[in-house]
Coordinates of C-alpha atoms in Angstrom, one line a residue:
X4 CA 52.5 35.7 -10.3
X5 CA 51.7 36.1 -6.9
X6 CA 47.8 35.6 -6.9
X7 CA 48.6 32.2 -8.9
X8 CA 51.0 31.3 -6.2
X9 CA 48.7 31.9 -3.7
X10 CA 45.8 30.0 -5.1
X11 CA 48.0 27.0 -5.8
X12 CA 48.9 27.0 -1.9
X13 CA 45.2 27.2 -1.5
X14 CA 44.4 24.3 -3.5
X15 CA 47.1 22.2 -2.2
X16 CA 45.7 23.2 1.2
X17 CA 42.2 22.2 0.5
X18 CA 43.6 19.0 -1.2
X19 CA 45.1 18.0 2.0
X20 CA 42.3 18.5 4.4
X21 CA 40.1 16.7 2.0
X22 CA 42.6 13.6 1.6
X23 CA 42.7 13.5 6.1
X24 CA 38.8 13.8 6.0
X25 CA 38.8 10.9 3.8
X26 CA 40.9 9.2 6.1
X27 CA 39.0 10.5 9.4
X28 CA 35.7 9.1 7.9
X29 CA 36.5 5.4 8.2
X30 CA 37.0 5.4 12.0
X31 CA 34.1 7.7 12.4
X32 CA 31.6 5.1 10.1
X33 CA 32.9 2.5 12.4
X34 CA 32.3 4.4 15.9
X35 CA 28.8 5.2 14.2
X36 CA 28.0 1.7 13.3
X37 CA 29.2 0.2 16.4
X38 CA 28.1 2.5 19.2
X39 CA 25.0 4.2 17.7
X40 CA 23.6 1.2 15.5
X41 CA 24.9 -1.6 17.7
X42 CA 26.6 -2.8 14.4
X43 CA 30.3 -4.7 14.9
X44 CA 32.1 -4.6 11.6
X45 CA 34.2 -7.7 11.7
X46 CA 37.1 -7.8 8.8
X47 CA 38.7 -10.9 10.1
X48 CA 37.7 -14.1 11.5
X49 CA 37.0 -14.9 14.9
X50 CA 40.0 -16.4 16.5
X51 CA 40.0 -19.4 18.7
X52 CA 39.8 -17.3 22.1
X53 CA 36.5 -16.2 20.9
X54 CA 34.9 -19.3 20.3
X55 CA 36.6 -21.8 22.8
X56 CA 34.5 -20.9 25.9
X57 CA 31.2 -21.3 23.7
X58 CA 29.1 -24.3 25.0
X59 CA 26.6 -26.2 22.8
X60 CA 23.0 -25.4 24.0
X61 CA 21.1 -28.6 22.7
X62 CA 17.6 -27.4 24.0
X63 CA 17.6 -24.0 21.5
X64 CA 17.2 -23.8 17.9
X65 CA 17.6 -20.6 16.0
X66 CA 16.5 -20.1 12.4
X67 CA 19.5 -18.6 10.5
X68 CA 17.8 -17.0 7.0
X69 CA 20.7 -16.0 3.9
X70 CA 20.4 -13.3 1.8
X71 CA 22.5 -12.1 -1.0
X72 CA 22.7 -9.0 -3.3
X73 CA 25.0 -7.4 -5.7
X74 CA 25.2 -3.6 -6.5
X75 CA 24.5 -2.2 -10.0
X76 CA 27.9 -1.6 -11.0
X77 CA 28.9 -5.2 -10.3
X78 CA 28.0 -7.6 -13.3
X79 CA 27.9 -10.6 -11.3
X80 CA 25.3 -12.9 -10.0
X81 CA 25.4 -13.7 -6.5
X82 CA 23.1 -15.7 -4.3
X83 CA 22.4 -18.1 -1.1
X84 CA 22.7 -21.9 -1.6
X85 CA 19.7 -22.4 0.5
X86 CA 17.5 -19.7 2.2
X87 CA 17.2 -20.8 5.9
X88 CA 18.6 -23.3 7.9
X89 CA 18.1 -24.1 11.8
X90 CA 20.9 -24.3 14.4
X91 CA 22.2 -25.1 17.7
X92 CA 23.7 -22.2 19.7
X93 CA 27.4 -23.2 20.0
X94 CA 27.8 -25.5 17.0
X95 CA 29.7 -24.7 14.4
X96 CA 28.1 -24.6 10.7
X97 CA 29.0 -24.0 7.3
X98 CA 26.8 -22.6 4.2
X99 CA 27.9 -21.6 0.7
X100 CA 26.9 -18.6 -1.3
X101 CA 27.1 -19.1 -5.1
X102 CA 28.8 -16.1 -7.2
X103 CA 29.4 -16.0 -11.3
X104 CA 31.1 -13.5 -13.0
X105 CA 28.8 -12.5 -15.9
X106 CA 31.1 -9.6 -17.6
X107 CA 33.7 -10.8 -20.2
X108 CA 36.5 -9.6 -18.4
X109 CA 37.9 -10.2 -14.8
X110 CA 36.3 -8.4 -11.9
X111 CA 37.2 -8.0 -8.4
X112 CA 34.2 -7.7 -5.8
X113 CA 34.2 -7.0 -1.9
X114 CA 31.3 -8.3 0.1
X115 CA 29.6 -6.1 2.9
X116 CA 27.8 -8.6 5.2
X117 CA 25.1 -7.2 7.8
X118 CA 23.1 -9.0 10.5
X119 CA 19.5 -8.5 11.7
X120 CA 18.1 -7.9 14.1
X121 CA 20.9 -5.5 14.9
X122 CA 20.9 -6.9 18.6
X123 CA 22.3 -10.4 17.1
X124 CA 25.5 -8.7 15.3
X125 CA 27.5 -9.3 18.1
X126 CA 26.3 -13.1 19.0
X127 CA 26.5 -14.1 15.2
X128 CA 30.3 -15.3 15.3
X129 CA 31.9 -15.9 11.4
X130 CA 35.2 -18.0 11.7
X131 CA 35.4 -18.0 8.1
X132 CA 34.1 -16.2 5.5
X133 CA 34.5 -14.8 1.7
X134 CA 33.7 -11.2 2.9
X135 CA 37.4 -10.8 4.8
X136 CA 39.1 -10.4 1.6
X137 CA 38.7 -9.5 -2.3
X138 CA 37.0 -12.2 -4.6
X139 CA 38.4 -12.4 -8.0
X140 CA 36.4 -14.2 -10.6
X141 CA 37.5 -14.4 -14.1
X142 CA 35.3 -13.8 -17.3
X143 CA 32.3 -16.4 -17.2
X144 CA 33.9 -18.3 -13.7
X145 CA 31.6 -19.3 -11.2
X146 CA 32.6 -19.8 -7.6
X147 CA 31.2 -21.1 -4.4
X148 CA 31.8 -19.2 -1.3
X149 CA 31.7 -20.9 2.1
X150 CA 30.7 -18.9 5.1
X151 CA 31.3 -20.8 8.7
X152 CA 29.8 -19.5 11.8
X153 CA 28.6 -20.1 15.4
X154 CA 25.7 -18.6 16.9
X155 CA 26.7 -17.3 20.6
X156 CA 24.6 -19.3 22.9
X157 CA 24.6 -16.1 24.8
X158 CA 22.3 -14.7 22.1
X159 CA 18.9 -12.8 24.0
X160 CA 16.5 -15.7 24.4
X161 CA 14.0 -13.5 22.4
X162 CA 16.1 -13.8 19.3
X163 CA 14.7 -16.5 17.2
X164 CA 15.6 -15.6 14.0
X165 CA 18.7 -14.1 12.6
X166 CA 18.9 -13.2 8.7
X167 CA 22.6 -12.8 7.3
X168 CA 22.9 -10.5 4.3
X169 CA 25.6 -9.9 1.8
X170 CA 25.9 -7.1 -0.7
X171 CA 29.2 -7.7 -3.2
X172 CA 30.2 -4.2 -4.5
X173 CA 32.8 -3.9 -7.4
X174 CA 36.6 -3.3 -6.5
X175 CA 37.4 -0.8 -9.2
X176 CA 41.1 -0.5 -8.1
X177 CA 41.7 -4.2 -7.7
X178 CA 39.7 -5.0 -11.1
X179 CA 42.4 -2.3 -12.6
X180 CA 45.0 -4.6 -11.4
X181 CA 43.4 -7.5 -12.7
X182 CA 43.1 -6.5 -16.2
X183 CA 46.6 -6.2 -16.3
X184 CA 47.0 -10.2 -15.9
X185 CA 47.3 -12.4 -18.9
X186 CA 44.1 -13.8 -19.8
X187 CA 43.3 -17.5 -19.0
X188 CA 45.9 -17.8 -16.7
X189 CA 45.8 -21.0 -14.6
X190 CA 45.2 -19.8 -10.8
X191 CA 44.6 -16.3 -11.6
X192 CA 43.3 -15.7 -8.4
X193 CA 46.3 -16.7 -6.6
X194 CA 48.8 -14.2 -8.9
X195 CA 46.2 -11.2 -8.4
X196 CA 48.1 -8.8 -5.7
X197 CA 45.1 -8.7 -2.7
X198 CA 44.8 -5.6 -0.3
X199 CA 45.1 -6.4 3.4
X200 CA 41.8 -6.7 5.2
X201 CA 40.3 -3.3 6.2

């Protein structure tokens, strides 16, 4: 009996340590992205303070290339509406991605953005993006997902092309919640409890 109690305590201790380590990995991942790779992980739109001082540079053009993929677990189609556009730094732009749920059930996805080259990540300012929140698509639903952005005029002069990529991943927990909602409910997306941005 004593051996069983000791084993149970060890298992409980290991479980607590593993749980704590899982939470510790999130800030470590963010630190690694930002300090080692130079990638700033934004999970909220840029505020007015960030874009207020940006002045338009009418003498410069930067090409923005768009890319979109889905993780193999997510039964969606997802692609940019256009493959590229030329922008003037300091000016606000909007472009759309097109997503569709190919599954027979509602599915929730989260988009992970990346910007290349890495040095440009801090100068590509998103003021609105579908990547900041969970996205619910009903069975067969097609959705236009806009992203609004500004290229900071302070972008290094040797960077003439920026690639904005998104990979959509299935959010299993949110999809399980969506499965509990009645089918064909108008405004189902609004009815889904959405988790706070990471």
